């Protein structure tokens, strides 16, 4: 009976040992199996991460490439716009240069001088207080010289001093030089029309007004009796008085009475 118990104990120990060995084997196998599977999963995980990184790198590279292409692209045709702008600038510069050249090359346009002619007195004339003047036209004096009192001007409807003789004369009547003299001034004046001034010498000057078709020029020396022009239609200051010749004599710039010198 004891032998049998002993035998049974041995068998039980062997059985337990076998179970232990089996358990250990299963654990080892499970460990190796788990390690292998974990390694495979880890490897797969690493591979997945590597592929993701490669994809991200590829996407980044693609984005950089697109960005570079975008930067190099002619967006909205800006290159053409810039080229057109440069062309416009060049054309503008050419136009400015051409205009400048034309301005330099264009001939100077001659402008008619104003209706005033004046000349210095290069010759010697010798009119004196005792010399006499030729009547420039045949006609009646309608307004006398008057510097000591005012006289009535019908057109202007006012009293004024009169430094000249107003001699009635038909329009187109020839006006003669009253003495030898030099034409020193010609001018259109509002109140007395076209005027011619003769220098007679010794500070005497003779002014004719209400003229037209003047046939002398500044600087010309005229002789007594020479035609200097024609009587014009009256200026607006002498409409009521009618056509006339304005005759004014000055000495040293001051008016004197022509009647005292007329022959």
Short mmCIF file of C-alpha atoms in Angstrom, two decimals:
data_model
loop_
_atom_site.label_atom_id
_atom_site.label_comp_id
_atom_site.label_asym_id
_atom_site.label_seq_id
_atom_site.Cartn_x
_atom_site.Cartn_y
_atom_site.Cartn_z
CA UNK A 1 0.00 0.00 0.00
CA UNK A 2 2.84 2.33 0.85
CA UNK A 3 4.57 1.39 -2.38
CA UNK A 4 1.57 2.26 -4.24
CA UNK A 5 1.31 5.64 -2.63
CA UNK A 6 4.91 6.30 -3.30
CA UNK A 7 4.47 5.29 -6.89
CA UNK A 8 1.51 7.52 -7.21
CA UNK A 9 3.47 10.44 -5.78
CA UNK A 10 6.22 9.99 -8.29
CA UNK A 11 3.75 9.87 -11.09
CA UNK A 12 2.09 12.99 -9.80
CA UNK A 13 5.38 14.82 -9.63
CA UNK A 14 6.25 13.73 -13.10
CA UNK A 15 2.85 14.82 -14.27
CA UNK A 16 3.27 18.22 -12.62
CA UNK A 17 6.74 18.53 -14.09
CA UNK A 18 5.38 17.74 -17.49
CA UNK A 19 2.64 20.31 -17.02
CA UNK A 20 5.19 22.84 -15.89
CA UNK A 21 7.36 22.11 -18.88
CA UNK A 22 4.34 22.44 -21.13
CA UNK A 23 3.35 25.68 -19.48
CA UNK A 24 6.86 27.02 -19.82
CA UNK A 25 6.94 25.93 -23.44
CA UNK A 26 3.62 27.57 -24.07
CA UNK A 27 4.84 30.75 -22.37
CA UNK A 28 8.04 30.71 -24.35
CA UNK A 29 6.16 30.09 -27.53
CA UNK A 30 3.68 32.75 -26.61
CA UNK A 31 6.50 35.12 -25.82
CA UNK A 32 8.28 34.42 -29.06
CA UNK A 33 5.01 34.52 -30.92
CA UNK A 34 4.07 37.78 -29.28
CA UNK A 35 7.52 39.20 -29.84
CA UNK A 36 7.44 38.19 -33.46
CA UNK A 37 4.00 39.61 -33.99
CA UNK A 38 4.89 42.78 -32.10
CA UNK A 39 8.00 43.06 -34.16
CA UNK A 40 5.97 42.67 -37.31
CA UNK A 41 3.46 45.22 -36.10
CA UNK A 42 6.25 47.55 -35.09
CA UNK A 43 7.88 47.03 -38.45
CA UNK A 44 4.55 47.71 -40.12
CA UNK A 45 4.09 50.79 -37.95
CA UNK A 46 7.59 52.00 -38.80
CA UNK A 47 6.91 51.34 -42.48
CA UNK A 48 3.66 53.27 -42.22
CA UNK A 49 5.42 56.19 -40.56
CA UNK A 50 8.15 56.09 -43.18
CA UNK A 51 5.57 56.12 -45.97
CA UNK A 52 3.71 59.00 -44.31
CA UNK A 53 6.94 60.98 -44.00
CA UNK A 54 7.74 60.23 -47.63
CA UNK A 55 4.25 61.35 -48.64
CA UNK A 56 4.60 64.52 -46.58
CA UNK A 57 8.02 65.19 -48.10
CA UNK A 58 6.55 64.58 -51.54
CA UNK A 59 3.66 66.96 -50.79
CA UNK A 60 6.05 69.60 -49.44
CA UNK A 61 8.29 69.21 -52.50
CA UNK A 62 5.24 69.47 -54.74
CA UNK A 63 4.04 72.58 -52.92
CA UNK A 64 7.49 74.19 -53.22
CA UNK A 65 7.56 73.34 -56.90
CA UNK A 66 4.10 74.82 -57.37
CA UNK A 67 5.12 77.91 -55.43
CA UNK A 68 8.20 78.34 -57.61
CA UNK A 69 6.14 77.80 -60.74
CA UNK A 70 3.58 80.30 -59.44
CA UNK A 71 6.32 82.82 -58.75
CA UNK A 72 7.78 82.29 -62.20
CA UNK A 73 4.42 82.37 -63.98
CA UNK A 74 3.34 85.48 -65.85
CA UNK A 75 0.37 86.20 -63.59
CA UNK A 76 -2.30 88.23 -65.40
CA UNK A 77 0.27 88.96 -68.12
CA UNK A 78 2.32 91.28 -65.89
CA UNK A 79 5.39 90.68 -68.02
CA UNK A 80 3.46 91.92 -71.01
CA UNK A 81 2.15 94.85 -68.99
CA UNK A 82 5.65 95.76 -67.86
CA UNK A 83 6.91 95.39 -71.43
CA UNK A 84 4.06 97.61 -72.65
CA UNK A 85 4.83 100.13 -69.92
CA UNK A 86 8.48 100.18 -70.92
CA UNK A 87 7.44 100.62 -74.56
CA UNK A 88 5.11 103.49 -73.64
CA UNK A 89 7.88 105.12 -71.60
CA UNK A 90 10.31 104.72 -74.49
CA UNK A 91 7.74 106.14 -76.93
CA UNK A 92 7.06 109.03 -74.53
CA UNK A 93 10.77 109.74 -74.24
CA UNK A 94 11.00 109.63 -78.03
CA UNK A 95 8.04 112.01 -78.39
CA UNK A 96 9.57 114.40 -75.85
CA UNK A 97 12.89 114.21 -77.67
CA UNK A 98 11.19 114.70 -81.04
CA UNK A 99 9.21 117.66 -79.72
CA UNK A 100 12.39 119.13 -78.28
CA UNK A 101 14.15 118.66 -81.59
CA UNK A 102 11.20 120.12 -83.46
CA UNK A 103 11.17 123.07 -81.09
CA UNK A 104 14.86 123.58 -81.82
CA UNK A 105 14.44 123.03 -85.54
CA UNK A 106 11.21 124.94 -86.18
CA UNK A 107 11.77 128.26 -87.86
CA UNK A 108 11.08 131.39 -85.88
CA UNK A 109 7.71 132.86 -86.82
CA UNK A 110 8.01 136.48 -87.66
CA UNK A 111 5.42 138.66 -85.97
CA UNK A 112 4.35 141.95 -87.42
CA UNK A 113 5.67 144.84 -85.31
CA UNK A 114 3.18 146.96 -83.42
CA UNK A 115 1.71 149.98 -85.17
CA UNK A 116 4.31 152.23 -83.55
CA UNK A 117 7.47 153.39 -85.25
CA UNK A 118 10.06 155.57 -83.59
CA UNK A 119 13.49 156.68 -84.74
CA UNK A 120 16.31 158.75 -83.33
CA UNK A 121 17.14 162.06 -84.97
CA UNK A 122 20.37 161.52 -86.94
CA UNK A 123 20.20 164.60 -89.16
CA UNK A 124 20.37 168.30 -88.44
CA UNK A 125 17.21 170.35 -89.04
CA UNK A 126 16.89 174.04 -88.32
CA UNK A 127 13.31 175.23 -87.92
CA UNK A 128 13.20 178.53 -86.05
CA UNK A 129 10.58 180.75 -84.46
CA UNK A 130 10.61 182.99 -87.52
CA UNK A 131 9.96 180.15 -89.97
CA UNK A 132 6.48 179.56 -91.38
CA UNK A 133 4.40 176.48 -91.94
CA UNK A 134 2.51 175.41 -95.07
CA UNK A 135 -1.17 174.68 -94.64
CA UNK A 136 -1.39 170.87 -94.80
CA UNK A 137 -4.96 170.86 -96.21
CA UNK A 138 -7.38 173.45 -97.49
CA UNK A 139 -10.21 173.76 -95.01
CA UNK A 140 -11.76 175.77 -92.21
CA UNK A 141 -10.59 175.56 -88.63
CA UNK A 142 -13.54 174.11 -86.73
CA UNK A 143 -11.77 173.98 -83.35
CA UNK A 144 -9.04 176.44 -82.43
CA UNK A 145 -5.94 175.87 -80.37
CA UNK A 146 -6.89 176.70 -76.77
CA UNK A 147 -4.67 175.96 -73.79
CA UNK A 148 -5.65 178.96 -71.69
CA UNK A 149 -9.31 178.01 -71.47
CA UNK A 150 -11.41 174.95 -72.24
CA UNK A 151 -13.62 174.67 -75.30
CA UNK A 152 -16.63 172.48 -76.01
CA UNK A 153 -16.16 169.13 -77.76
CA UNK A 154 -19.48 168.25 -79.40
CA UNK A 155 -18.92 164.49 -79.71
CA UNK A 156 -17.60 164.13 -76.17
CA UNK A 157 -20.17 166.62 -74.84
CA UNK A 158 -17.64 168.18 -72.52
CA UNK A 159 -15.28 171.12 -72.20
CA UNK A 160 -11.60 170.42 -72.62
CA UNK A 161 -8.34 172.14 -73.45
CA UNK A 162 -7.29 171.81 -77.07
CA UNK A 163 -3.54 171.66 -77.85
CA UNK A 164 -4.06 171.49 -81.64
CA UNK A 165 -5.91 172.87 -84.62
CA UNK A 166 -8.86 170.83 -85.89
CA UNK A 167 -9.15 171.60 -89.61
CA UNK A 168 -12.25 170.43 -91.49
CA UNK A 169 -11.34 168.35 -94.53
CA UNK A 170 -13.01 165.81 -96.76
CA UNK A 171 -12.06 162.19 -96.36
CA UNK A 172 -9.32 161.04 -98.79
CA UNK A 173 -7.87 164.55 -99.05
CA UNK A 174 -4.07 164.56 -99.40
CA UNK A 175 -2.17 165.80 -96.35
CA UNK A 176 1.04 167.74 -97.07
CA UNK A 177 4.13 168.22 -94.92
CA UNK A 178 4.05 171.81 -93.59
CA UNK A 179 7.86 172.01 -93.42
CA UNK A 180 10.96 169.96 -94.01
CA UNK A 181 11.36 167.39 -91.32
CA UNK A 182 12.15 163.83 -90.39
CA UNK A 183 9.50 161.23 -89.54
CA UNK A 184 10.37 160.15 -86.00
CA UNK A 185 7.17 158.51 -84.77
CA UNK A 186 4.08 156.79 -86.19
CA UNK A 187 1.30 155.49 -83.98
CA UNK A 188 -2.40 154.62 -83.95
CA UNK A 189 -4.15 156.48 -81.11
CA UNK A 190 -7.68 155.92 -79.90
CA UNK A 191 -8.81 159.55 -79.85
CA UNK A 192 -7.09 160.99 -82.95
CA UNK A 193 -6.49 157.92 -85.11
CA UNK A 194 -3.28 157.31 -87.04
CA UNK A 195 -0.60 159.90 -86.30
CA UNK A 196 2.70 160.93 -87.88
CA UNK A 197 5.24 163.06 -85.99
CA UNK A 198 7.83 165.18 -87.83
CA UNK A 199 10.93 166.57 -86.17
CA UNK A 200 11.56 170.05 -87.58
CA UNK A 201 14.72 170.82 -85.63
CA UNK A 202 15.48 173.11 -82.66
CA UNK A 203 13.02 171.13 -80.49
CA UNK A 204 10.08 171.82 -82.80
CA UNK A 205 7.84 168.88 -83.62
CA UNK A 206 4.71 168.68 -85.74
CA UNK A 207 2.02 166.02 -85.20
CA UNK A 208 -0.63 165.10 -87.76
CA UNK A 209 -3.66 162.99 -86.76
CA UNK A 210 -6.78 161.47 -88.34
CA UNK A 211 -4.68 159.96 -91.16
CA UNK A 212 -4.89 156.87 -93.34
CA UNK A 213 -2.80 155.37 -96.14
CA UNK A 214 0.34 156.93 -94.73
CA UNK A 215 3.03 156.92 -97.42
CA UNK A 216 6.09 157.81 -95.36
CA UNK A 217 8.07 155.71 -92.89
CA UNK A 218 10.00 156.26 -89.70
CA UNK A 219 13.40 157.80 -90.36
CA UNK A 220 12.41 159.30 -93.68
CA UNK A 221 13.18 162.98 -94.32
CA UNK A 222 10.29 164.71 -96.04
CA UNK A 223 10.31 168.01 -97.84
CA UNK A 224 7.80 170.82 -97.43
CA UNK A 225 4.68 170.08 -99.53
CA UNK A 226 5.37 166.32 -99.76
CA UNK A 227 2.31 164.09 -99.36
CA UNK A 228 2.41 162.11 -96.12
CA UNK A 229 -1.02 160.46 -96.26
CA UNK A 230 -4.78 160.95 -96.64
CA UNK A 231 -7.52 162.26 -94.36
CA UNK A 232 -9.36 159.36 -92.73
CA UNK A 233 -12.91 159.01 -91.46
CA UNK A 234 -13.21 160.74 -88.08
CA UNK A 235 -12.31 158.80 -84.97
CA UNK A 236 -15.01 158.11 -82.39
CA UNK A 237 -13.99 161.24 -80.47
CA UNK A 238 -14.82 163.47 -83.47
CA UNK A 239 -17.90 161.88 -85.05
CA UNK A 240 -20.07 164.99 -84.64
CA UNK A 241 -17.29 167.30 -85.82
CA UNK A 242 -16.89 165.23 -88.99
CA UNK A 243 -13.79 164.33 -91.00
CA UNK A 244 -10.85 166.58 -90.17
CA UNK A 245 -7.09 166.89 -89.87
CA UNK A 246 -5.54 167.12 -86.42
CA UNK A 247 -2.48 169.43 -86.42
CA UNK A 248 -0.39 169.96 -83.31
CA UNK A 249 2.89 171.91 -82.97
CA UNK A 250 5.17 171.59 -79.93
CA UNK A 251 8.40 173.24 -78.82
CA UNK A 252 10.50 171.61 -76.10
CA UNK A 253 7.60 169.23 -75.61
CA UNK A 254 5.06 171.97 -74.90
CA UNK A 255 2.18 172.78 -77.29
CA UNK A 256 2.28 176.10 -79.13
CA UNK A 257 -0.35 177.70 -81.34
CA UNK A 258 0.11 176.54 -84.96
CA UNK A 259 -1.86 179.54 -86.22
CA UNK A 260 1.07 181.77 -85.29
CA UNK A 261 3.32 179.84 -87.71
CA UNK A 262 1.01 179.14 -90.64
CA UNK A 263 1.63 181.17 -93.78
#
